[in-house]
Short mmCIF file of C-alpha atoms and ligand atoms in Angstrom, two decimals:
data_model
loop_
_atom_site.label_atom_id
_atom_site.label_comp_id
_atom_site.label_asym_id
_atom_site.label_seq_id
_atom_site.Cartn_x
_atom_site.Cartn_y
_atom_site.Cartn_z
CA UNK B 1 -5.21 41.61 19.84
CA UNK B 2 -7.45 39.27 18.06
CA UNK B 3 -8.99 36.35 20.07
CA UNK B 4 -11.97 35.13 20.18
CA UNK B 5 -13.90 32.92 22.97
CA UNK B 6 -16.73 30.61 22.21
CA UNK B 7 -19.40 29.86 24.73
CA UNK B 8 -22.65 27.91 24.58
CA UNK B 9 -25.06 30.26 26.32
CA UNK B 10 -27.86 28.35 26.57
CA UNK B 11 -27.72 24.29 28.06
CA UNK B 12 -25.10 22.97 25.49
CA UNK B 13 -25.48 21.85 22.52
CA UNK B 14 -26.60 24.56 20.48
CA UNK B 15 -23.80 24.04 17.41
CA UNK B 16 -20.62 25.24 18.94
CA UNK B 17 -18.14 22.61 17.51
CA UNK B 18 -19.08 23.68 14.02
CA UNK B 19 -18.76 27.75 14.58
CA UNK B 20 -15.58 26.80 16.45
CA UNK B 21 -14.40 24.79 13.54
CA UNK B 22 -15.25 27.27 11.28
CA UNK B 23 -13.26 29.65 13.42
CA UNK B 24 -10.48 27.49 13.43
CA UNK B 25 -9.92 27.86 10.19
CA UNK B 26 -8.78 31.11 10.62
CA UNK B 27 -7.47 30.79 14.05
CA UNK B 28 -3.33 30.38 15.04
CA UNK B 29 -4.25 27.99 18.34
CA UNK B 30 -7.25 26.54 19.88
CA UNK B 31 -8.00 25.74 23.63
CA UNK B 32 -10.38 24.10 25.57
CA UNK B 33 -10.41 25.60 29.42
CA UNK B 34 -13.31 23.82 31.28
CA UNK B 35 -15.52 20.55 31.17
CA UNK B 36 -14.12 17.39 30.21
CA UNK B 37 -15.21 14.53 27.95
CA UNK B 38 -18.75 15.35 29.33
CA UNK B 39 -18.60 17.65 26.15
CA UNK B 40 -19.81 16.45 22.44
CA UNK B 41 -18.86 18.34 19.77
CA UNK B 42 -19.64 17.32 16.35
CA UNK B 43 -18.07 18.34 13.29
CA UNK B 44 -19.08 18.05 9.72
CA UNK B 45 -16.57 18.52 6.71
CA UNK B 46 -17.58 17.60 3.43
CA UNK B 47 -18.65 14.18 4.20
CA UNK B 48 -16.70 13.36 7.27
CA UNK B 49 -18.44 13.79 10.54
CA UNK B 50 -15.78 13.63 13.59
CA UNK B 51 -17.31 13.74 17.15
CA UNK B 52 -14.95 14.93 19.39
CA UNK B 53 -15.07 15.43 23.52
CA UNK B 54 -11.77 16.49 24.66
CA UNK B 55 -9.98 17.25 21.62
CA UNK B 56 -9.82 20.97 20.85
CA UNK B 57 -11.60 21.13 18.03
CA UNK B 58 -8.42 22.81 16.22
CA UNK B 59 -7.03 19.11 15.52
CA UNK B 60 -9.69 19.08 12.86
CA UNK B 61 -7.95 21.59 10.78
CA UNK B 62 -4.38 20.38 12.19
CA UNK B 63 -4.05 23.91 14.04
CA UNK B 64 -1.91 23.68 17.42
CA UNK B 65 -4.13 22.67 20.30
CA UNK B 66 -4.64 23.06 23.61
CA UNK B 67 -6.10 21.26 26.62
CA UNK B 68 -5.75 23.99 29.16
CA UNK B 69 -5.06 23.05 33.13
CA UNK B 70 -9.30 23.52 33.85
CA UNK B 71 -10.07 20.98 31.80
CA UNK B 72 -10.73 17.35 33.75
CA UNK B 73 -9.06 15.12 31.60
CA UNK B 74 -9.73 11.02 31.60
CA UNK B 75 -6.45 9.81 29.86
CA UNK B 76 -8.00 6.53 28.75
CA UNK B 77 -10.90 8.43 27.05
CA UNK B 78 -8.31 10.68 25.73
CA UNK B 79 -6.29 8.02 24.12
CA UNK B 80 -9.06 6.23 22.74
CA UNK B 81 -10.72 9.21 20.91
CA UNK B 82 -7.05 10.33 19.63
CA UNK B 83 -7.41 6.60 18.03
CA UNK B 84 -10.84 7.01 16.85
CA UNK B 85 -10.13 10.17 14.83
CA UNK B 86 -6.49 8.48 13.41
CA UNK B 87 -9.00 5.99 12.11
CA UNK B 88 -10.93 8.79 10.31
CA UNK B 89 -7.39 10.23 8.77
CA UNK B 90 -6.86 12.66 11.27
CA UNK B 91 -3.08 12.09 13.22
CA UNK B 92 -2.84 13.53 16.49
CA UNK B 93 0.46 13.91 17.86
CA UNK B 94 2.81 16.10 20.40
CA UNK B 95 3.16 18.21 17.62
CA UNK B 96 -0.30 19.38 17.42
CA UNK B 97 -1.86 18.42 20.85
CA UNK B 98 -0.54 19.57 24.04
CA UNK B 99 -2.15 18.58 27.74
CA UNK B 100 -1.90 21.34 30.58
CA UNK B 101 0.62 19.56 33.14
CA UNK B 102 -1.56 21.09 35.71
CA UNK B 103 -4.57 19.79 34.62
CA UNK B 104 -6.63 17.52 36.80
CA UNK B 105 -7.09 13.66 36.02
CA UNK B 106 -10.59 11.76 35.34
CA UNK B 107 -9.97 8.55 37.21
CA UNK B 108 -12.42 5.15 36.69
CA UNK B 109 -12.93 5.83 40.23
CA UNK B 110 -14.85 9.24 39.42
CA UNK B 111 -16.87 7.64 36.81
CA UNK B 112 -18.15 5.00 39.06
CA UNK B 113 -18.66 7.64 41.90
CA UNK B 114 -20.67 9.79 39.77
CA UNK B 115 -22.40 6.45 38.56
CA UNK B 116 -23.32 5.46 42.11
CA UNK B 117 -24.30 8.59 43.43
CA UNK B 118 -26.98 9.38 40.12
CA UNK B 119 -28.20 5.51 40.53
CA UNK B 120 -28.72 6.18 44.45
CA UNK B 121 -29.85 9.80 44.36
CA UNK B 122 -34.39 10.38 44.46
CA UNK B 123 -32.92 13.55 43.34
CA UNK B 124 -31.42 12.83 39.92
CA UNK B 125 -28.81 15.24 38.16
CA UNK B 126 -28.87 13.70 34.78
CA UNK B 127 -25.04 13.51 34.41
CA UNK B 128 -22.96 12.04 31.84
CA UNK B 129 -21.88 9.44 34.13
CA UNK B 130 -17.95 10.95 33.25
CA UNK B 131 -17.03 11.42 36.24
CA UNK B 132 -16.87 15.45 35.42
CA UNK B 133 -18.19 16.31 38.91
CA UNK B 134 -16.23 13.94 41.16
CA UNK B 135 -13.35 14.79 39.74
CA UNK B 136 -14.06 18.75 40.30
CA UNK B 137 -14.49 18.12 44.05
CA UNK B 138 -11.17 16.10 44.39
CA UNK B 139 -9.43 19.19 42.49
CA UNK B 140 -10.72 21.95 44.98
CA UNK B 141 -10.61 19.25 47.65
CA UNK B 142 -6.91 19.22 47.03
CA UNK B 143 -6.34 15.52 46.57
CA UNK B 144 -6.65 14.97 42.92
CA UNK B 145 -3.90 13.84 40.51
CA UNK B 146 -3.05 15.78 38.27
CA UNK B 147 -1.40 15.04 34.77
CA UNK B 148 2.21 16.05 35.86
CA UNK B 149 2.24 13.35 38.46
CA UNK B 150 2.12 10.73 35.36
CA UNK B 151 5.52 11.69 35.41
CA UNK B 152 6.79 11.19 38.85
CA UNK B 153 6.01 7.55 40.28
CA UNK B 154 8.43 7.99 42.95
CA UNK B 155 5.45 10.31 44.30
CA UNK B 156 2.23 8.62 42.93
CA UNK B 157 2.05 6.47 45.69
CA UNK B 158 1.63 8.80 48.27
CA UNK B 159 -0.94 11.31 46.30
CA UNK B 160 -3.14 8.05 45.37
CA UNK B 161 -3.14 7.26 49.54
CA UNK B 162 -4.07 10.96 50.07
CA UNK B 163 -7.17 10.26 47.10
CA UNK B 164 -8.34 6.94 48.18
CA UNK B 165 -8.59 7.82 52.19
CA UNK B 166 -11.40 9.78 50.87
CA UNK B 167 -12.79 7.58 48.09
CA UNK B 168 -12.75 4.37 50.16
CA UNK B 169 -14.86 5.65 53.08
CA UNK B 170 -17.01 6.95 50.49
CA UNK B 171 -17.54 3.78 48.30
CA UNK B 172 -18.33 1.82 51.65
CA UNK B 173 -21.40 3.56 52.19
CA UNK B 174 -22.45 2.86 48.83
CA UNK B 175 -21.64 -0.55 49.52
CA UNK B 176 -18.95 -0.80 46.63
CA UNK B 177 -15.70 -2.67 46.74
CA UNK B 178 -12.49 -0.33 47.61
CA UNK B 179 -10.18 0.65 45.29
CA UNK B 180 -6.70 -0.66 45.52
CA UNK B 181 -3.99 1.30 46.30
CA UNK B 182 -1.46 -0.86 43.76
CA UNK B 183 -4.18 -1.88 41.57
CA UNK B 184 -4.27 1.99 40.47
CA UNK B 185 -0.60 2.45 40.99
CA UNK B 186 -0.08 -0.08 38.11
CA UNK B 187 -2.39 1.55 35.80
CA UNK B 188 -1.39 4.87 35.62
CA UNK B 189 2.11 3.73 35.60
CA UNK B 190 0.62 1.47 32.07
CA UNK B 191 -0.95 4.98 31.07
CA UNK B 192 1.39 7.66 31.80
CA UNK B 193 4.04 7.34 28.82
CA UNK B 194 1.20 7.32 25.85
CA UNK B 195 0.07 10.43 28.23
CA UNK B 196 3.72 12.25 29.25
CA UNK B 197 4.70 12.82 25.73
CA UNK B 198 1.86 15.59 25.39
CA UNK B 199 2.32 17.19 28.79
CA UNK B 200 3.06 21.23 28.50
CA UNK B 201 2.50 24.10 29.64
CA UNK B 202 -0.92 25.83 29.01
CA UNK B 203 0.17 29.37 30.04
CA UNK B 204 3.95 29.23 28.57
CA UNK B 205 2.16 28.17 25.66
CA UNK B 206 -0.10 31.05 24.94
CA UNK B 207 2.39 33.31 26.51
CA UNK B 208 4.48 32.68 23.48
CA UNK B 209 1.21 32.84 21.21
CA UNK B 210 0.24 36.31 22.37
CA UNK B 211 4.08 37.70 21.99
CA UNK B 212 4.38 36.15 18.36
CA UNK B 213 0.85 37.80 17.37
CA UNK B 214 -0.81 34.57 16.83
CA UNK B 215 -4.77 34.42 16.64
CA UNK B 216 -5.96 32.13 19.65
CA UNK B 217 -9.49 31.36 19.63
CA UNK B 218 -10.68 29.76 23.44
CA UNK B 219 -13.68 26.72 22.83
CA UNK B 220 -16.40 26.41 25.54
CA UNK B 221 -17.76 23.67 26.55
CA UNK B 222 -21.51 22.95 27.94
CA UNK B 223 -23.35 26.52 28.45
CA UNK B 224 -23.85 29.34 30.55
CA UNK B 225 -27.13 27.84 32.17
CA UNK B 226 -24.79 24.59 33.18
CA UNK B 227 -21.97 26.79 34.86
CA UNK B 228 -21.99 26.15 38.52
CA UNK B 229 -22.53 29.89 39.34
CA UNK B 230 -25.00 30.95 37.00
CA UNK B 231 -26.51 28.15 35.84
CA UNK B 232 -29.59 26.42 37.32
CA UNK B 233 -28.25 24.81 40.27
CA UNK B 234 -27.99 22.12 41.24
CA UNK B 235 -28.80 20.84 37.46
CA UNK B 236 -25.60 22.11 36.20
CA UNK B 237 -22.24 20.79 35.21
CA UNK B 238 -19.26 21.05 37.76
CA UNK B 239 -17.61 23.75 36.07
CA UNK B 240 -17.62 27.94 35.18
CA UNK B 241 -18.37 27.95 31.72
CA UNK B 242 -18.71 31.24 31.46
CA UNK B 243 -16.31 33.57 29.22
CA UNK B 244 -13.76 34.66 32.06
CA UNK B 245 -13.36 30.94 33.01
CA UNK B 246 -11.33 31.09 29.87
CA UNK B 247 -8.72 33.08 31.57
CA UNK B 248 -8.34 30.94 35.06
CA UNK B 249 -9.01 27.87 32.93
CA UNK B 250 -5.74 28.72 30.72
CA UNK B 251 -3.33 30.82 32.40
CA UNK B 252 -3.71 34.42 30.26
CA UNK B 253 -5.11 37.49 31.16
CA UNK B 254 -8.59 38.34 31.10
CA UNK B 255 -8.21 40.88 28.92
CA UNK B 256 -6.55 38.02 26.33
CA UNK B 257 -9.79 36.75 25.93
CA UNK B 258 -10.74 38.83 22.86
CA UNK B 259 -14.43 39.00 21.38
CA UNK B 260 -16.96 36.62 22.84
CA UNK B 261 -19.44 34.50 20.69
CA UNK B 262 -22.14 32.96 22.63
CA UNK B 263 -23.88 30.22 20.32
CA UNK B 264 -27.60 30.14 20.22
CA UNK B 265 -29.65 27.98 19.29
CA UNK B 266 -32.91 29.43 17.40
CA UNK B 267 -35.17 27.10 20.07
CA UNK B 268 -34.13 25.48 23.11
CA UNK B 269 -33.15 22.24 24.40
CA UNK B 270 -31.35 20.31 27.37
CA UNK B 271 -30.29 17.09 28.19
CA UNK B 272 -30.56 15.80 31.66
CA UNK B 273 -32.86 16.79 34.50
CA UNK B 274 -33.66 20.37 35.52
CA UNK B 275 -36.05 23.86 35.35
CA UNK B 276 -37.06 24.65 31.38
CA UNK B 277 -39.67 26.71 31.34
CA UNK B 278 -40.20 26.80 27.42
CA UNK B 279 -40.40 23.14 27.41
CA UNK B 280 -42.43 21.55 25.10
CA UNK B 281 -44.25 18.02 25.93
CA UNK B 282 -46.00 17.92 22.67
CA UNK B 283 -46.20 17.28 19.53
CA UNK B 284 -44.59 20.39 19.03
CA UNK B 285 -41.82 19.45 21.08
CA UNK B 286 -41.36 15.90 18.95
CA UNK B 287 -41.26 18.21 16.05
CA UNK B 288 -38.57 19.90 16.78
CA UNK B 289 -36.65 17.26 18.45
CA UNK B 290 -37.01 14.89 14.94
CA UNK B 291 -36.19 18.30 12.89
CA UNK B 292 -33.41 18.99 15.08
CA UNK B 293 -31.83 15.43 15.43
CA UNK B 294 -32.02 16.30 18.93
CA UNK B 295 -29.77 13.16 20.64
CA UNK B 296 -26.88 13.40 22.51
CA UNK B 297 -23.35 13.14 21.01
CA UNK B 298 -22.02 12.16 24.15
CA UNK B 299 -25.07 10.04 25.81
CA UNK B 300 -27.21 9.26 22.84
CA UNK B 301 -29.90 10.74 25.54
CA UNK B 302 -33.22 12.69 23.46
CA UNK B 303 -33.15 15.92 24.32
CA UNK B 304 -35.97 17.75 25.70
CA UNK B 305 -37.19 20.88 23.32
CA UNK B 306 -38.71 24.02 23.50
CA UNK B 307 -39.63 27.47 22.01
CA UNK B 308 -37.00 30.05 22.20
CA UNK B 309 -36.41 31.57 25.28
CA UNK B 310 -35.62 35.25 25.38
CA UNK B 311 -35.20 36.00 29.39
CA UNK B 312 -32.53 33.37 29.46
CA UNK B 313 -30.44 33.86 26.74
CA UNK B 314 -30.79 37.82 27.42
CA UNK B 315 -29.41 36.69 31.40
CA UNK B 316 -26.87 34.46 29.82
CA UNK B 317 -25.02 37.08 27.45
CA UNK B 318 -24.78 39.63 30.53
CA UNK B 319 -22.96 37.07 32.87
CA UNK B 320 -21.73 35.18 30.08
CA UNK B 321 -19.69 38.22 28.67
CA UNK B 322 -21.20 37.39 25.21
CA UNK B 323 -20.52 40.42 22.81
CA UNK B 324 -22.91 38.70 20.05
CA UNK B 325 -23.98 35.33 19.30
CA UNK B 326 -24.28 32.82 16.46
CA UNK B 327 -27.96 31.88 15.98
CA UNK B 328 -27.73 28.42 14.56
CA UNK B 329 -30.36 25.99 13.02
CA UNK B 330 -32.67 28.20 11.94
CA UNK B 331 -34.07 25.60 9.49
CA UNK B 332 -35.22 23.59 12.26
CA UNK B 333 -37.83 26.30 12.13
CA UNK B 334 -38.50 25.95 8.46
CA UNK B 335 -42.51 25.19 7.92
CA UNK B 336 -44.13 26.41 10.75
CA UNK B 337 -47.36 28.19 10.41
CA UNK B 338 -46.16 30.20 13.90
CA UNK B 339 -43.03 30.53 15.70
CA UNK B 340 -43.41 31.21 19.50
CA UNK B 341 -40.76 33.19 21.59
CA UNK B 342 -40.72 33.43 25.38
CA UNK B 343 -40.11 37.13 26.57
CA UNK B 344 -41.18 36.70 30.07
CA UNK B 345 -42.12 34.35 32.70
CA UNK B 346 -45.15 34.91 35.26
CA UNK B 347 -44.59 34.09 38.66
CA UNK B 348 -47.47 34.35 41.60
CA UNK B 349 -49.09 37.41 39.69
CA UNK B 350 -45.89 38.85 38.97
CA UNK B 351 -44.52 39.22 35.47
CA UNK B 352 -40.14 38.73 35.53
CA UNK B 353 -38.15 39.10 33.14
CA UNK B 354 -35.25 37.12 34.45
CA UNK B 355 -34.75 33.82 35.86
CA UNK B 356 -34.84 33.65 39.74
CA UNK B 357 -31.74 31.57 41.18
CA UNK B 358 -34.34 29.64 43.36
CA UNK B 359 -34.58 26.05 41.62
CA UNK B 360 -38.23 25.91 43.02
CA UNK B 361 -39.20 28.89 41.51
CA UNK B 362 -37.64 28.14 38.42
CA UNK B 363 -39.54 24.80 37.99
CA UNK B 364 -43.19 27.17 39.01
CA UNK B 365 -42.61 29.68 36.19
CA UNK B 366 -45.11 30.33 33.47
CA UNK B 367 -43.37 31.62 29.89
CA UNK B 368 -45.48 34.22 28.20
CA UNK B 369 -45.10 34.14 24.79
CA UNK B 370 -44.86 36.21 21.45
CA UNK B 371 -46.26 34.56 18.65
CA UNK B 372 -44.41 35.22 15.28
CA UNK B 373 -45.65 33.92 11.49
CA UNK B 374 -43.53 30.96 10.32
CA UNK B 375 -42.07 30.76 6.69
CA UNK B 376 -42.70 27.99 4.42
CA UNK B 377 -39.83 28.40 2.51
CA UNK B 378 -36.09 26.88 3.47
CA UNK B 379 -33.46 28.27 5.13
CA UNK B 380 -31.28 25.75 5.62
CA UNK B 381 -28.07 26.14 3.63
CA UNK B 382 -28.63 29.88 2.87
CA UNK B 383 -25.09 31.74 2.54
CA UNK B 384 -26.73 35.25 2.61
CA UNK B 385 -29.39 37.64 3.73
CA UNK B 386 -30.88 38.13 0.73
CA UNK B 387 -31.65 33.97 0.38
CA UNK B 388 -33.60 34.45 3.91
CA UNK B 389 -37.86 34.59 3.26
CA UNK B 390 -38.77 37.57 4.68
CA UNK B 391 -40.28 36.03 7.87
CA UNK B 392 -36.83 34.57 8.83
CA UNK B 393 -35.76 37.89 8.88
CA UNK B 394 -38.11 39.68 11.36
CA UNK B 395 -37.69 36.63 13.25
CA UNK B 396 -33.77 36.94 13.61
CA UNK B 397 -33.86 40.72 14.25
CA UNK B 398 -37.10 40.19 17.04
CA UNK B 399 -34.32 37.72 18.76
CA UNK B 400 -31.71 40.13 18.55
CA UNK B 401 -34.01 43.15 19.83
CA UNK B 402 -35.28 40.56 22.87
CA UNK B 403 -32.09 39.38 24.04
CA UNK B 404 -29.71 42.92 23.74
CA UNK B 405 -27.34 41.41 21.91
CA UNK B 406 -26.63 41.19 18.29
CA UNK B 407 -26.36 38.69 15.88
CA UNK B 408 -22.81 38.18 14.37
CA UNK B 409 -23.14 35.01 12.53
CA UNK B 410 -26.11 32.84 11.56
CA UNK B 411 -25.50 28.72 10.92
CA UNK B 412 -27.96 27.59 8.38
CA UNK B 413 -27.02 23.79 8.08
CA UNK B 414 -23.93 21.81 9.73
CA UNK B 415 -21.91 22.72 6.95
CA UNK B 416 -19.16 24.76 7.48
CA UNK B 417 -19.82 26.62 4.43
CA UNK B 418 -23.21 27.54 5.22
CA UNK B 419 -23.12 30.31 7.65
CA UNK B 420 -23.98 33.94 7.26
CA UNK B 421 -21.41 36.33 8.46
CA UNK B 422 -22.89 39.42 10.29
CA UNK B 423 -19.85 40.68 12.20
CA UNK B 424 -16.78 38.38 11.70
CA UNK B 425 -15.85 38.03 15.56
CA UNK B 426 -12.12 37.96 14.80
CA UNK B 427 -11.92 41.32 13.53
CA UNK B 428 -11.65 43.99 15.87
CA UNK B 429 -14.57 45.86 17.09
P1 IMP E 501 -22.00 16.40 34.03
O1 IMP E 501 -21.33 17.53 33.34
O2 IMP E 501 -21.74 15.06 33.40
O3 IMP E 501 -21.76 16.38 35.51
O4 IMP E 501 -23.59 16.60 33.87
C1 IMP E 501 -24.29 17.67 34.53
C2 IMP E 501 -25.39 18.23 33.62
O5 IMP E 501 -24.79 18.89 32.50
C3 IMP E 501 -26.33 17.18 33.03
O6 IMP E 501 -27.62 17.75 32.92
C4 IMP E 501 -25.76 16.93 31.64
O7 IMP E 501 -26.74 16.46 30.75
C5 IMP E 501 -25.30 18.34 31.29
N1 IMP E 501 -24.20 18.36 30.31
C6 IMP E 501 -22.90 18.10 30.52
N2 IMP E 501 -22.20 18.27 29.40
C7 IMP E 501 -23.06 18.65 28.45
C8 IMP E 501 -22.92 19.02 27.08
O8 IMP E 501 -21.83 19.03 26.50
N3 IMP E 501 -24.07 19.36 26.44
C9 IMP E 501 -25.26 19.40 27.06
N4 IMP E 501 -25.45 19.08 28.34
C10 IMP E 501 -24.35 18.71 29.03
#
């Protein structure tokens, strides 16, 4: 067996769509198994960019793709991104894409619900406004609709009764107008046959897959300190996004899952509200963010940066499942007279050296730091060890020491191409 899972494990958007890409390459089937179009994965090849959010990022390389049943899908958003990247050259069709039948639907209802609630909430989540986390209640709340009721109206009526006894009480006490009944009716009915024709079977699917030998590789979405376990709660995404989500959130065995990558970026960052105890408000901080391009794909939001943080991402690969990580945009580092690395946080007199689940002692800790020399030379675009200065070096291997973990593949630019392979994770260990 030789699969590989791909998880961010720090708060998203540490380079996973190009790794996974990369992987793709050499992969037989690609699936997504949490998150929804809350996701932003960007993609470079030669000089196309594609930005994708719910498209396994297999369709890039026209490998067979999966949206597995724990993804939240919108349809609309679905349809219109299949159009944006048929615009770029890239056809999507039933061939190529299929959509768990048991997958849970992304309503307009959700995204105004998750709109409302952020716009009325003193305590702000920072969302995506995607309706991610209403949707997730209305799954476990067990009156969501799900993407095989596209295809029987005779019952739609009845499940969208069930949804909106629940969603009309709630929009009245935000004092927004009630959704009707028919008025939804009619436009999933308008929806469901662009939709129907890539319904499947996520499990039957990889089933097959796993019997025939084929080479799955299972994309992540968001990060180990989003999941809604492990992550810092409440200022997390609705999901697990932790490796073993990848089982529940497809339909194979746990032990299907094969190696696990958990991408790393070489400093930290996060979108949205929340702890982040490296955070720099700086001009440090600016730095990084311009060097970076440190926007949102999804929100166009600037993300807020730090120093690299060694406690979390040392916390994340144990309950993340991460056998070794892909340190990515190490140029970002490029010209620093000192690089500064978090290996501990001090808390009331006490040194930790892991993150307390207690959001108000997260917010209180103080990061004590390692200072390393910076390298004047570049990195970026280096295929090889040997075209690493030697600071870049110690600094990679210091990382690896702090965090337990080893490095298996190191991104030097967005370029496919440029990435320095360690321990190719679809070989066996
Ligand atoms: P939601 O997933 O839209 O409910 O947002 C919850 C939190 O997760 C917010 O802080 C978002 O900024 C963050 N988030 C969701 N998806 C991503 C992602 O793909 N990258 C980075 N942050 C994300």
């Amino acid at each position: 067996m030789s699969n590989v899972t791909v998880i961010g494990a720090q708060w998203g958007d540490e380079g996973k769509g190009k790794i996974i890409d990369w992987l793709s390459n050499r992969a037989d089937m690609v699936v997504r198994f949490q998150g929804g179009n809350n996701a932003g994965h960007t993609i470079v090849v030669g000089d196309k960019t594609y930005k994708l959010s719910l498209l396994p990022s297999g369709v890039v390389q026209g490998k067979r793709s999966i949206i597995g049943n724990g993804v939240v899908v919108d349809p609309w958003s679905l349809l219109e991104e299949i159009a944006k990247v048929g615009a770029a050259g890239l056809t999507v069709t039933p061939d190529i894409l299929v959509l768990a039948e048991n997958a849970t639907l992304v309503l307009p209802l959700h995204r105004e619900l998750d709109a409302l609630r952020e716009e009325a909430s003193s305590q702000k989540i920072g969302t995506t406004k995607r309706g991610i986390g209403p949707t997730y209640e209305d799954k476990v709340g067990r009156r969501a609709i799900r993407a095989i009721d596209l295809k029987d109206f005779a019952s739609l009526p009845a499940k969208i009764d069930r949804l909106l006894a629940h969603h009309n009480v709630l929009r009245k006490g935000f004092g927004a107008t009630e959704v009707d009944a028919g008025a939804l009716l009619n436009q999933l009915k308008e929806i469901a046959p662009k939709i129907v024709p890539f319904l499947g079977s996520s499990w039957r699917e990889l089933d097959a897959a796993r019997k025939a030998g084929k080479r799955i590789l299972f994309e992540g979405a968001q990060a180990v300190l989003l999941d809604i376990d492990h992550g810092t709660y409440p200022f997390v995404t609705s999901s697990n996004t932790v490796a073993g989500q990848a089982a529940a959130g497809a339909g194979v065995s746990p032990r299907a899952i094969g190696t696990v990558l958990g991408i790393v970026k070489s400093y930290t960052t996060r979108v949205g509200e929340g702890p982040f105890p490296t955070e720099l408000k700086d001009a440090t901080g600016e730095k990084l963010g311009e060097r970076g391009h440190e926007f949102g794909t999804v929100t166009g939001r600037k993300r807020r940066c730090g120093w690299f943080d060694a406690v979390l991402v040392r916390q994340t690969c144990v309950t993340g499942g991460v056998d070794g990580i892909c340190l990515t945009k190490l140029d970002v580092l490029d010209g620093f007279d000192e690089i500064k690395v978090c290996t501990g946080y001090q808390l009331d007199g006490q040194t930790l050296d892991y993150l307390p689940a207690d959001a108000n002692l997260q917010a209180r800790l103080t990061p004590v730091y390692e200072t390393l020399e910076g390298w004047k030379e570049t990195t970026r675009g280096a295929r090889s060890w040997a075209q690493l200065p030697a600071n870049a070096i110690k600094y990679v291997r210091r990382v690896e020491e702090l965090i337990g973990t080893p490095v298996s593949l190191l991104s030097t630019s967005p370029d496919r191409d440029d990435t320095i392979t360690v321990q190719d994770p679809f070989v066996d260990r």
